[in-house]
Each structure stands twice: as C-alpha cells, then as structure tokens.
C-alpha cells in the first residue's frame, strides 16, 4: 500500500505505526499527518457528542501557521475617494512634477488645474453627474491622465477604450455601458479650443468609497466582452497594497507604457495620483523597439519601477549588454 496505519494494543495503550511509500511522501509530511491524526483522536475523546465535521484536525501550532499565512489585512483610507486622495497630494506637493510626456511636464498643481477645467467643461456641456459613465478613447498622453481625473472629479466613472480596438468592439462597449459622452480626440480638441473659458476651480460633488471609479471590459475571448464595475474603495485598497508591497515613495518614477484598457496598467498611471511619485508616459511608438526604448527611458528619466510580462523580461535580459545594464542603475523594482 502507498500508505497504511497499523494500530496495536499494548499494556500502555494503543500504538500506531505508519508505513508509507517514500516515492510519494517525505518524512515531514508523515510526521505532520501523525500530528493531525493524534489531534483528531484527542478531539473525539474531548467532544464525543460532536459531529465529526466540527472536530479539529489541526494542533495549535498549525492553526497559528494558517493564521499567519492568511494575515493579509492592511490599512487603507476606506473613508476616502481617489479624488480626495489626489487633492491631498496636490496640497502636500503642488510643485512636484506629476507626469512627463515627451516635452510636456505637469506639476501636481497644473494637473489639478487642467482637470478642474475639463471637469467644468464636462459638467457644463454634458451634465455629467455622480454615477454616470464616461468613455475615454485616447492614446496614451498627458491629456489621457487629465481626462481620467476630470471624469473622476465629476463623480462619474470612466470607461477606458483603446483607440486601436476594432470599431465593432468600441461600438459595443459604448452601447453596453450607455456612456453619457465619449472623450475622443475630437472632443478633446473642442475643449482645448476654448479651455480658457473654464475655471481652474471645481466644486467636487460628494463622492463616497462605494461610488464607481471605472468600468473595464474583459477581452471577450470566450464570448461577448463583459463590463466589470470597480468602486473607489476597491481601487484605493489595491493602490495602497502596491504602495506597501513595493515600498514606493515620492522619489520613485514609474513607466506607463501599457494600454490603459488593461487592468494591470492601473499601477502605472494611478499610483502617482496618491503617492507623489512621477509618472513617465511612453509615446505611442514605444513598443516598436522595446529593447532600445526601455533602456533609453530608464536612463533619461531615472525610472525606478517598470512592469513587464515574464516573456518580455526574458527576451530583454537575453539582449542586454553589460553597457546597457550599467545604464539601468536607477531601477529598484521590476515587476
């Protein structure tokens, strides 16, 4: 047998011998099994009237180990919205650079002002209110970030739509989500042509942690794409996990190069809103030469954190020269 228990009666009591196949079990596993068996026997004696389903198998030391494994509670500001946290960051570091895109650099104060103006535009022209959905169909840029913040400030939730998506997918997402308006390049140009008409002050409505922050659509590979609704509290909890797990602070710079329609890109463009770190936005052609662009962006901007799929990381490491590696000394996190 692969595993057998022999129980024999002695003068001192019952003795148990466990015989096991060493190709299947190691000694520590069997010792653990014997502890669980002994604990079960003691539970039976102590609680003979209980159903077997409620009797304990785990000794206290194993219970504590399980507790330690599952002690994943962490602090996050569960009474705030992302808009409140961003406002706090603007107050704390107004003149710190928030994002860089090509030749454009925006401080937190400038980002706040622009998003306030755009929020006023959305409210005045489309009556965007708390709970509405607003599509954003823009290429990666400083204005994409401004648009996201402006939508959140109105109390609405944004729907990220990659402009490279097929037209039928874009039409479906807009129809399914019933977006009140879609911010595309044409809509953005309309706003920018009369940007000066809108105040840099904006009266943010009451936004609770339970309000929607964004709706992201699945790939649809198993059928029709499905919209997944995400609340502010879920987003904030996730961002604060990243903050603690990566030990990020205001000295870090994060590279934003993935599609914002991919949920995993959130940490690239959302973390700067609450941490005061710098968001370096890659241009649209970044992926045409990933090797050279990764090296040059990290070198030019002192980037400390990048995300990349394992396959891409493997390919990159295969092609990096010693000279390239020397240029990447600013990196602290490769996720």
XYZ file of N, CA and C in Angstrom, residues 40-276:
711
model
N -6.985 14.709 16.062
C -8.354 14.254 15.812
C -8.805 13.283 16.912
N -7.935 12.355 17.282
C -8.284 11.396 18.334
C -8.574 12.110 19.652
N -7.744 13.105 19.989
C -7.973 13.858 21.231
C -9.290 14.640 21.142
N -9.593 15.166 19.957
C -10.846 15.900 19.774
C -12.048 14.983 19.985
N -11.930 13.752 19.505
C -13.027 12.790 19.662
C -13.274 12.495 21.145
N -12.177 12.273 21.879
C -12.304 11.961 23.304
C -12.899 13.137 24.076
N -12.456 14.360 23.702
C -12.906 15.552 24.437
C -14.317 15.976 24.053
N -14.735 15.632 22.834
C -16.028 16.109 22.332
C -16.777 14.953 21.674
N -17.034 13.921 22.451
C -17.568 12.679 21.879
C -18.965 12.822 21.299
N -19.699 13.884 21.674
C -21.059 14.049 21.153
C -21.113 14.946 19.911
N -19.969 15.489 19.503
C -19.937 16.401 18.353
C -19.970 15.626 17.034
N -20.491 16.277 16.002
C -20.382 15.718 14.655
C -18.920 15.727 14.234
N -18.525 14.732 13.470
C -17.105 14.627 13.109
C -16.640 15.823 12.279
N -17.585 16.455 11.556
C -17.224 17.591 10.715
C -16.720 18.794 11.480
N -17.051 18.895 12.768
C -16.626 20.059 13.551
C -15.414 19.761 14.418
N -14.956 18.522 14.420
C -13.789 18.180 15.232
C -12.513 18.717 14.591
N -11.565 19.093 15.431
C -10.343 19.720 14.937
C -9.307 18.695 14.504
N -8.662 18.990 13.391
C -7.517 18.203 12.922
C -6.204 18.889 13.248
N -6.251 20.198 13.415
C -5.009 20.970 13.492
C -4.594 21.270 14.928
N -3.373 20.910 15.287
C -2.852 21.358 16.584
C -2.665 22.874 16.576
N -2.516 23.469 17.732
C -2.459 24.926 17.837
C -1.332 25.523 16.995
N -0.201 24.844 16.924
C 0.929 25.402 16.172
C 0.591 25.525 14.689
N -0.181 24.541 14.148
C -0.573 24.607 12.746
C -1.659 25.654 12.519
N -2.543 25.817 13.506
C -3.571 26.864 13.403
C -2.917 28.236 13.312
N -1.867 28.434 14.123
C -1.179 29.720 14.101
C -0.486 29.948 12.767
N 0.081 28.867 12.192
C 0.727 28.981 10.885
C -0.286 29.399 9.824
N -1.474 28.779 9.852
C -2.521 29.149 8.900
C -2.947 30.594 9.100
N -3.059 30.997 10.362
C -3.440 32.377 10.651
C -2.406 33.347 10.079
N -1.114 33.013 10.273
C -0.048 33.879 9.758
C -0.088 33.957 8.234
N -0.357 32.807 7.579
C -0.450 32.791 6.115
C -1.548 33.721 5.620
N -2.647 33.767 6.361
C -3.827 34.498 5.914
C -3.965 35.872 6.554
N -2.942 36.313 7.268
C -2.995 37.640 7.893
C -2.648 38.695 6.839
N -3.592 38.920 5.940
C -3.356 39.821 4.819
C -4.042 41.176 5.010
N -4.614 41.410 6.181
C -5.243 42.702 6.434
C -4.198 43.806 6.342
N -4.573 44.926 5.764
C -3.669 46.058 5.676
C -4.487 47.339 5.735
N -3.825 48.393 6.155
C -4.514 49.681 6.254
C -4.667 50.319 4.881
N -5.819 50.902 4.657
C -6.004 51.834 3.549
C -7.120 52.789 3.954
N -7.123 54.011 3.430
C -8.114 55.014 3.831
C -9.491 54.687 3.266
N -10.254 53.873 3.982
C -11.508 53.343 3.449
C -12.673 54.320 3.506
N -12.418 55.536 3.986
C -13.499 56.528 4.005
C -13.303 57.596 2.931
N -12.266 57.441 2.101
C -11.935 58.446 1.091
C -12.213 57.937 -0.316
N -12.332 58.871 -1.239
C -12.362 58.547 -2.663
C -10.994 58.863 -3.246
N -10.754 58.397 -4.457
C -9.477 58.693 -5.112
C -9.317 60.199 -5.329
N -10.428 60.884 -5.560
C -10.390 62.336 -5.779
C -9.892 63.050 -4.527
N -10.369 62.606 -3.368
C -9.915 63.198 -2.101
C -8.420 62.972 -1.903
N -7.961 61.761 -2.185
C -6.541 61.443 -2.005
C -5.673 62.248 -2.966
N -6.163 62.434 -4.187
C -5.413 63.254 -5.135
C -5.352 64.702 -4.653
N -6.460 65.219 -4.155
C -6.494 66.587 -3.634
C -5.509 66.751 -2.486
N -5.428 65.737 -1.631
C -4.463 65.783 -0.519
C -3.033 65.830 -1.053
N -2.789 65.082 -2.121
C -1.438 65.062 -2.702
C -1.105 66.416 -3.315
N -2.069 67.046 -3.971
C -1.847 68.373 -4.554
C -1.507 69.377 -3.459
N -2.213 69.313 -2.342
C -1.952 70.227 -1.219
C -0.571 69.993 -0.623
N -0.147 68.730 -0.590
C 1.136 68.401 0.041
C 2.325 68.741 -0.846
N 2.197 68.477 -2.157
C 3.336 68.683 -3.069
C 2.873 69.345 -4.361
N 2.389 70.573 -4.307
C 1.830 71.208 -5.511
C 2.827 71.418 -6.634
N 4.094 71.643 -6.295
C 5.092 71.982 -7.308
C 5.931 70.789 -7.759
N 5.633 69.614 -7.220
C 6.330 68.395 -7.641
C 5.820 67.957 -9.012
N 6.737 67.475 -9.867
C 6.337 67.001 -11.191
C 5.498 65.735 -11.031
N 4.296 65.765 -11.605
C 3.380 64.625 -11.514
C 3.555 63.677 -12.690
N 3.731 64.252 -13.885
C 3.849 63.408 -15.072
C 4.718 64.078 -16.124
N 5.288 63.229 -16.967
C 6.115 63.693 -18.080
C 5.686 62.937 -19.321
N 5.423 63.682 -20.389
C 5.099 63.069 -21.672
C 5.816 63.853 -22.759
N 6.850 63.257 -23.316
C 7.647 63.963 -24.317
C 8.254 65.218 -23.714
N 7.960 66.361 -24.309
C 8.485 67.635 -23.812
C 7.575 68.276 -22.762
N 6.465 67.609 -22.442
C 5.493 68.179 -21.503
C 5.742 67.648 -20.096
N 5.826 68.553 -19.145
C 5.897 68.187 -17.731
C 4.811 68.958 -16.990
N 4.046 68.255 -16.170
C 2.998 68.903 -15.393
C 3.230 68.670 -13.908
N 3.155 69.740 -13.137
C 3.210 69.593 -11.685
C 1.845 69.122 -11.193
N 1.789 68.765 -9.918
C 0.505 68.347 -9.362
C -0.505 69.494 -9.411
N -0.046 70.715 -9.186
C -0.949 71.870 -9.240
C -1.463 72.074 -10.671
N -0.593 71.956 -11.652
C -1.007 72.128 -13.053
C -1.970 71.019 -13.475
N -1.697 69.807 -13.037
C -2.590 68.688 -13.345
C -3.958 68.901 -12.697
N -3.952 69.415 -11.487
C -5.196 69.720 -10.783
C -5.986 70.805 -11.523
N -5.301 71.874 -11.925
C -5.969 72.983 -12.631
C -6.598 72.512 -13.939
N -5.828 71.772 -14.736
C -6.334 71.331 -16.037
C -7.524 70.382 -15.884
N -7.418 69.465 -14.931
C -8.525 68.519 -14.746
C -9.758 69.229 -14.200
N -9.568 70.286 -13.411
C -10.713 71.084 -12.950
C -11.405 71.771 -14.127
N -10.619 72.336 -15.026
C -11.202 72.990 -16.202
C -11.975 71.986 -17.064
N -11.387 70.814 -17.262
C -12.048 69.807 -18.092
C -13.310 69.281 -17.400
N -13.258 69.145 -16.061
C -14.438 68.708 -15.312
C -15.562 69.732 -15.458
N -15.207 71.022 -15.413
C -16.204 72.077 -15.621
C -16.811 71.984 -17.019
N -15.968 71.692 -18.007
C -16.434 71.537 -19.389
C -17.429 70.380 -19.495
N -17.098 69.240 -18.904
C -17.967 68.066 -18.973
C -19.302 68.318 -18.276
N -19.223 69.003 -17.156
C -20.449 69.290 -16.414
C -21.332 70.292 -17.160
N -20.702 71.326 -17.727
C -21.457 72.376 -18.410
C -22.078 71.892 -19.711
N -21.336 71.080 -20.465
C -21.792 70.699 -21.797
C -22.556 69.376 -21.845
N -22.294 68.498 -20.874
C -22.926 67.181 -20.929
C -23.650 66.813 -19.633
N -23.646 67.722 -18.664
C -24.321 67.480 -17.397
C -23.876 66.154 -16.775
N -22.563 65.915 -16.798
C -22.014 64.679 -16.221
C -22.156 64.741 -14.705
N -22.785 63.708 -14.146
C -23.109 63.698 -12.718
C -22.567 62.437 -12.054
N -22.663 62.404 -10.727
C -22.239 61.242 -9.954
C -22.985 59.999 -10.453
N -22.243 58.930 -10.719
C -22.851 57.682 -11.158
C -22.911 57.505 -12.662
N -22.656 58.585 -13.427
C -22.630 58.457 -14.884
C -21.386 57.703 -15.336
N -21.415 57.230 -16.576
C -20.242 56.606 -17.184
C -19.784 57.464 -18.354
N -18.468 57.664 -18.437
C -17.879 58.467 -19.499
C -16.780 57.659 -20.175
N -16.901 57.446 -21.479
C -15.858 56.741 -22.205
C -14.653 57.628 -22.447
N -13.461 57.045 -22.404
C -12.232 57.765 -22.756
C -11.516 56.946 -23.824
N -11.491 57.499 -25.028
C -10.864 56.812 -26.164
C -9.726 57.690 -26.675
N -8.612 57.648 -25.959
C -7.458 58.480 -26.279
C -6.185 57.649 -26.271
N -5.221 58.077 -27.081
C -3.897 57.483 -26.994
C -3.243 57.919 -25.685
N -2.238 57.170 -25.276
C -1.502 57.468 -24.055
C -0.861 58.853 -24.157
N -1.147 59.727 -23.203
C -0.609 61.095 -23.235
C -0.924 61.768 -21.914
N -0.431 62.996 -21.762
C -0.769 63.775 -20.572
C -2.265 64.067 -20.520
N -2.894 64.246 -21.685
C -4.321 64.547 -21.718
C -5.172 63.334 -21.379
N -4.662 62.147 -21.590
C -5.385 60.962 -21.121
C -5.516 61.008 -19.600
N -4.419 61.339 -18.926
C -4.434 61.412 -17.461
C -5.352 62.538 -16.996
N -5.267 63.698 -17.657
C -6.150 64.823 -17.316
C -7.606 64.400 -17.460
N -7.920 63.694 -18.531
C -9.297 63.257 -18.796
C -9.796 62.315 -17.699
N -8.957 61.365 -17.300
C -9.349 60.422 -16.249
C -9.672 61.164 -14.965
N -8.799 62.082 -14.589
C -9.022 62.844 -13.355
C -10.272 63.710 -13.445
N -10.493 64.311 -14.596
C -11.652 65.191 -14.745
C -12.948 64.399 -14.605
N -12.990 63.201 -15.182
C -14.181 62.358 -15.062
C -14.411 61.973 -13.603
N -13.353 61.563 -12.927
C -13.487 61.166 -11.524
C -13.955 62.329 -10.659
N -13.499 63.537 -10.976
C -13.887 64.702 -10.179
C -15.374 65.029 -10.303
N -15.983 64.696 -11.435
C -17.420 64.934 -11.589
C -18.245 63.914 -10.811
N -17.582 62.867 -10.312
C -18.290 61.792 -9.633
C -18.671 60.660 -10.562
N -18.360 60.823 -11.846
C -18.645 59.776 -12.822
C -17.528 58.727 -12.798
N -17.752 57.643 -13.504
C -16.739 56.603 -13.663
C -16.311 56.588 -15.128
N -15.038 56.303 -15.368
C -14.547 56.292 -16.739
C -14.506 54.874 -17.302
N -14.666 54.786 -18.606
C -14.590 53.513 -19.327
C -13.405 53.607 -20.279
N -12.287 52.961 -19.973
C -11.112 53.048 -20.854
C -11.327 52.275 -22.144
N -11.103 52.951 -23.264
C -11.292 52.348 -24.583
C -10.034 52.604 -25.407
N -9.331 51.560 -25.740
C -8.117 51.697 -26.546
C -8.511 52.054 -27.974
N -7.987 53.164 -28.520
C -8.353 53.575 -29.890
C -8.020 52.540 -30.956
N -7.101 51.605 -30.663
C -6.730 50.598 -31.665
C -7.706 49.430 -31.698
N -8.672 49.409 -30.790
C -9.669 48.339 -30.808
C -10.446 48.361 -32.126
N -10.934 47.208 -32.580
C -11.815 47.191 -33.762
C -13.065 48.033 -33.510
N -13.586 48.632 -34.574
C -14.725 49.531 -34.442
C -15.944 48.849 -33.835
N -16.159 47.567 -34.162
C -17.345 46.898 -33.617
C -17.223 46.695 -32.113
N -16.004 46.470 -31.630
C -15.804 46.329 -30.179
C -16.024 47.683 -29.492
N -15.494 48.746 -30.077
C -15.675 50.083 -29.497
C -17.158 50.441 -29.450
N -17.866 50.193 -30.536
C -19.304 50.495 -30.589
C -20.060 49.707 -29.537
N -19.685 48.430 -29.391
C -20.355 47.600 -28.390
C -20.122 48.135 -26.973
N -18.886 48.501 -26.659
C -18.562 48.996 -25.318
C -19.331 50.280 -25.010
N -19.400 51.177 -25.981
C -20.120 52.434 -25.779
C -21.612 52.182 -25.593
N -22.147 51.259 -26.387
C -23.572 50.960 -26.304
C -23.902 50.227 -25.013
N -23.095 49.228 -24.673
C -23.366 48.401 -23.494
C -23.256 49.204 -22.207
N -22.294 50.139 -22.158
C -22.076 50.934 -20.941
C -22.986 52.153 -20.867
N -23.646 52.481 -21.996
C -24.518 53.671 -22.049
C -23.758 54.921 -21.592
N -22.563 55.104 -22.131
C -21.755 56.272 -21.771
C -22.492 57.564 -22.111
N -22.414 58.509 -21.196
C -23.069 59.795 -21.418
C -22.345 60.586 -22.508
N -21.045 60.406 -22.566
C -20.226 61.058 -23.578
C -18.953 60.227 -23.714
N -18.324 60.307 -24.864
C -17.032 59.646 -25.063
C -15.996 60.710 -25.378
N -14.958 60.769 -24.555
C -13.874 61.732 -24.784
C -12.896 61.107 -25.777
N -12.996 61.538 -27.023
C -12.038 61.112 -28.034
C -11.223 62.324 -28.468
N -10.409 62.177 -29.482
C -9.531 63.276 -29.893
C -10.331 64.487 -30.349
N -11.451 64.231 -31.007
C -12.293 65.334 -31.480
C -12.888 66.100 -30.303
N -13.399 65.370 -29.310
C -13.990 66.024 -28.133
C -12.921 66.792 -27.357
N -11.741 66.201 -27.254
C -10.648 66.868 -26.547
C -10.247 68.153 -27.272
N -10.193 68.104 -28.590
C -9.832 69.296 -29.370
C -10.859 70.407 -29.173
N -12.130 70.030 -29.095
C -13.191 71.015 -28.865
C -12.979 71.717 -27.535
N -12.667 70.935 -26.502
C -12.400 71.538 -25.186
C -11.179 72.442 -25.234
N -10.103 71.959 -25.847
C -8.853 72.721 -25.831
C -8.975 74.035 -26.608
N -9.879 74.078 -27.563
C -10.051 75.313 -28.334
C -10.665 76.433 -27.494
N -11.322 76.069 -26.394
C -11.924 77.085 -25.527
C -11.630 76.809 -24.054
N -10.470 76.194 -23.827
C -10.048 75.816 -22.475
C -10.062 77.000 -21.512
N -9.637 78.162 -21.981
C -9.535 79.339 -21.123
C -10.863 79.846 -20.595
N -11.956 79.380 -21.185
C -13.273 79.818 -20.733
C -13.709 79.129 -19.440
N -12.998 78.093 -19.059
C -13.432 77.299 -17.905
C -12.522 77.527 -16.703
N -13.146 77.617 -15.549
C -12.448 77.930 -14.303
C -11.488 76.821 -13.895
N -10.400 77.223 -13.239
C -9.454 76.260 -12.683
C -9.890 75.790 -11.302
N -11.035 76.268 -10.860
C -11.633 75.800 -9.612
C -12.830 74.933 -9.957
N -13.020 73.860 -9.196
C -14.144 72.968 -9.465
C -14.725 72.496 -8.147
N -16.031 72.561 -8.055
C -16.722 72.112 -6.843
C -17.017 70.620 -6.967
N -16.204 69.823 -6.294
C -16.340 68.361 -6.384
C -17.575 67.924 -5.608
N -18.453 67.134 -6.220
C -19.631 66.643 -5.508
C -19.244 65.601 -4.455
N -20.197 65.192 -3.656
C -19.937 64.160 -2.644
C -19.693 62.824 -3.345
N -18.485 62.310 -3.177
C -18.119 61.022 -3.780
C -17.732 60.078 -2.653
N -18.414 58.959 -2.556
C -18.153 58.011 -1.475
C -17.272 56.870 -1.971
N -16.679 56.105 -1.057
C -15.879 54.951 -1.474
C -16.677 53.919 -2.250
N -18.007 53.937 -2.093
C -18.854 52.965 -2.789
C -19.188 53.396 -4.222
N -18.904 54.650 -4.562
C -19.168 55.111 -5.924
C -18.258 54.402 -6.922
N -18.732 54.272 -8.158
C -17.919 53.646 -9.194
C -16.756 54.551 -9.573
N -15.600 53.927 -9.807
C -14.424 54.657 -10.287
C -14.213 54.403 -11.776
N -14.342 53.160 -12.203
C -14.186 52.851 -13.626
C -14.895 51.545 -13.951
N -15.132 51.341 -15.238
C -15.706 50.091 -15.740
C -14.758 49.571 -16.805
N -14.215 48.387 -16.596
C -13.241 47.833 -17.536
C -13.832 46.597 -18.196
N -13.608 46.463 -19.482
C -14.205 45.367 -20.237
C -13.221 44.219 -20.417
N -13.749 43.001 -20.265
C -12.934 41.811 -20.478
C -12.615 41.668 -21.965
N -11.712 40.763 -22.266
C -11.237 40.621 -23.650
C -12.312 40.084 -24.582
N -13.262 39.337 -24.027
C -14.301 38.777 -24.876
C -13.884 37.529 -25.634
N -12.766 36.926 -25.245
C -12.275 35.747 -25.964
C -13.194 34.548 -25.793
N -14.007 34.535 -24.728
C -14.943 33.419 -24.523
C -16.367 33.828 -24.858
N -16.519 34.915 -25.612
C -17.852 35.390 -25.967
C -17.885 36.899 -26.003
N -19.005 37.475 -25.604
C -19.162 38.919 -25.614
C -18.366 39.551 -24.475
N -17.629 40.658 -24.717
C -16.914 41.342 -23.630
C -17.875 41.741 -22.511
N -17.399 41.642 -21.290
C -18.237 41.943 -20.138
C -17.650 43.123 -19.373
N -18.484 44.069 -19.020
C -18.043 45.223 -18.259
C -17.982 44.908 -16.773
N -16.843 45.154 -16.161
C -16.652 44.888 -14.736
C -16.592 46.224 -14.002
N -17.470 46.405 -13.019
C -17.541 47.693 -12.323
C -16.625 47.673 -11.094
N -15.844 48.730 -10.935
C -14.884 48.833 -9.838
C -15.177 50.098 -9.039
N -15.317 49.947 -7.729
C -15.606 51.086 -6.862
C -14.311 51.752 -6.391
N -14.438 52.979 -5.893
C -13.280 53.712 -5.382
C -12.564 52.926 -4.290
N -13.315 52.318 -3.371
C -12.680 51.637 -2.247
C -11.830 50.458 -2.709
N -12.287 49.753 -3.737
C -11.509 48.620 -4.253
C -10.219 49.106 -4.908
N -10.345 50.178 -5.673
C -9.175 50.747 -6.341
C -8.160 51.254 -5.328
N -8.632 51.957 -4.301
C -7.728 52.515 -3.289
C -7.043 51.404 -2.500
N -7.813 50.374 -2.147
C -7.225 49.241 -1.428
C -6.083 48.633 -2.230
N -6.311 48.470 -3.519
C -5.287 47.891 -4.386
C -4.061 48.793 -4.480
N -4.275 50.083 -4.637
C -3.156 51.014 -4.773
C -2.318 51.062 -3.501
N -2.965 51.009 -2.349
C -2.214 51.037 -1.097
C -1.473 49.732 -0.857
N -2.003 48.628 -1.386
C -1.232 47.386 -1.347
C 0.065 47.546 -2.131
N -0.047 48.101 -3.353
C 1.152 48.329 -4.159
C 2.138 49.227 -3.426
N 1.616 50.280 -2.825
C 2.469 51.239 -2.109
C 3.313 50.520 -1.048
N 2.666 49.670 -0.255
C 3.380 48.983 0.822
C 4.255 47.857 0.290
N 3.723 47.100 -0.682
C 4.452 45.939 -1.182
C 5.733 46.348 -1.887
N 5.675 47.463 -2.648
C 6.853 47.922 -3.384
C 7.682 48.936 -2.600
N 7.180 49.347 -1.419
C 7.872 50.371 -0.617
C 8.146 51.624 -1.451
N 7.126 52.079 -2.150
C 7.278 53.244 -3.021
C 7.163 54.533 -2.233
N 7.846 55.569 -2.702
C 7.729 56.884 -2.080
C 7.871 57.953 -3.164
N 7.931 59.205 -2.739
C 7.913 60.318 -3.696
C 9.198 60.426 -4.516
N 10.182 59.596 -4.244
C 11.415 59.616 -5.035
C 11.370 58.648 -6.220
N 10.273 57.902 -6.321
C 10.171 56.911 -7.380
C 9.586 57.510 -8.659
N 9.958 56.903 -9.787
C 9.401 57.251 -11.094
C 8.909 55.969 -11.751
N 7.672 56.004 -12.239
C 7.042 54.815 -12.796
C 6.842 54.993 -14.298
N 7.151 53.962 -15.059
C 6.959 53.998 -16.506
C 5.553 53.508 -16.854
N 4.810 54.333 -17.566
C 3.466 53.980 -18.039
C 3.563 53.719 -19.534
N 3.518 52.429 -19.929
C 3.669 52.115 -21.352
C 2.617 51.126 -21.849
N 1.835 50.563 -20.952
C 0.831 49.584 -21.379
C -0.506 50.262 -21.669
N -1.392 49.551 -22.329
C -2.710 50.090 -22.646
C -3.515 50.289 -21.371
N -4.159 51.456 -21.231
C -4.957 51.681 -20.031
C -6.254 50.881 -20.046
N -6.532 50.185 -21.154
C -7.664 49.263 -21.201
C -7.311 47.925 -20.568
N -6.049 47.755 -20.186
C -5.585 46.573 -19.463
C -5.547 46.926 -17.980
N -6.263 46.161 -17.176
C -6.411 46.471 -15.752
C -5.062 46.557 -15.029
N -4.100 45.756 -15.482
C -2.794 45.743 -14.831
C -2.026 47.041 -14.970
N -2.439 47.893 -15.929
C -1.738 49.168 -16.123
C -2.095 50.195 -15.057
N -3.090 49.899 -14.222
C -3.525 50.872 -13.212
C -2.380 51.361 -12.335
N -1.501 50.438 -11.946
C -0.428 50.852 -11.054
C 0.575 51.761 -11.763
N 0.546 51.780 -13.094
C 1.467 52.641 -13.823
C 0.992 54.091 -13.855
N -0.331 54.295 -13.950
C -0.803 55.673 -14.065
C -1.644 56.149 -12.884
N -2.054 55.228 -11.981
C -2.856 55.628 -10.828
C -2.028 55.860 -9.560
N -0.983 55.068 -9.381
C -0.166 55.226 -8.175
C 0.364 56.645 -7.987
N 0.790 57.312 -9.061
C 1.278 58.689 -8.877
C 0.231 59.635 -8.290
N -1.072 59.368 -8.510
C -2.113 60.261 -8.007
C -2.092 60.370 -6.486
N -1.691 59.294 -5.814
C -1.791 59.306 -4.352
C -0.440 59.296 -3.650
N 0.641 59.002 -4.376
C 1.940 58.841 -3.723
C 2.897 60.000 -3.950
N 2.614 60.817 -4.944
C 3.549 61.880 -5.251
C 4.711 61.415 -6.099
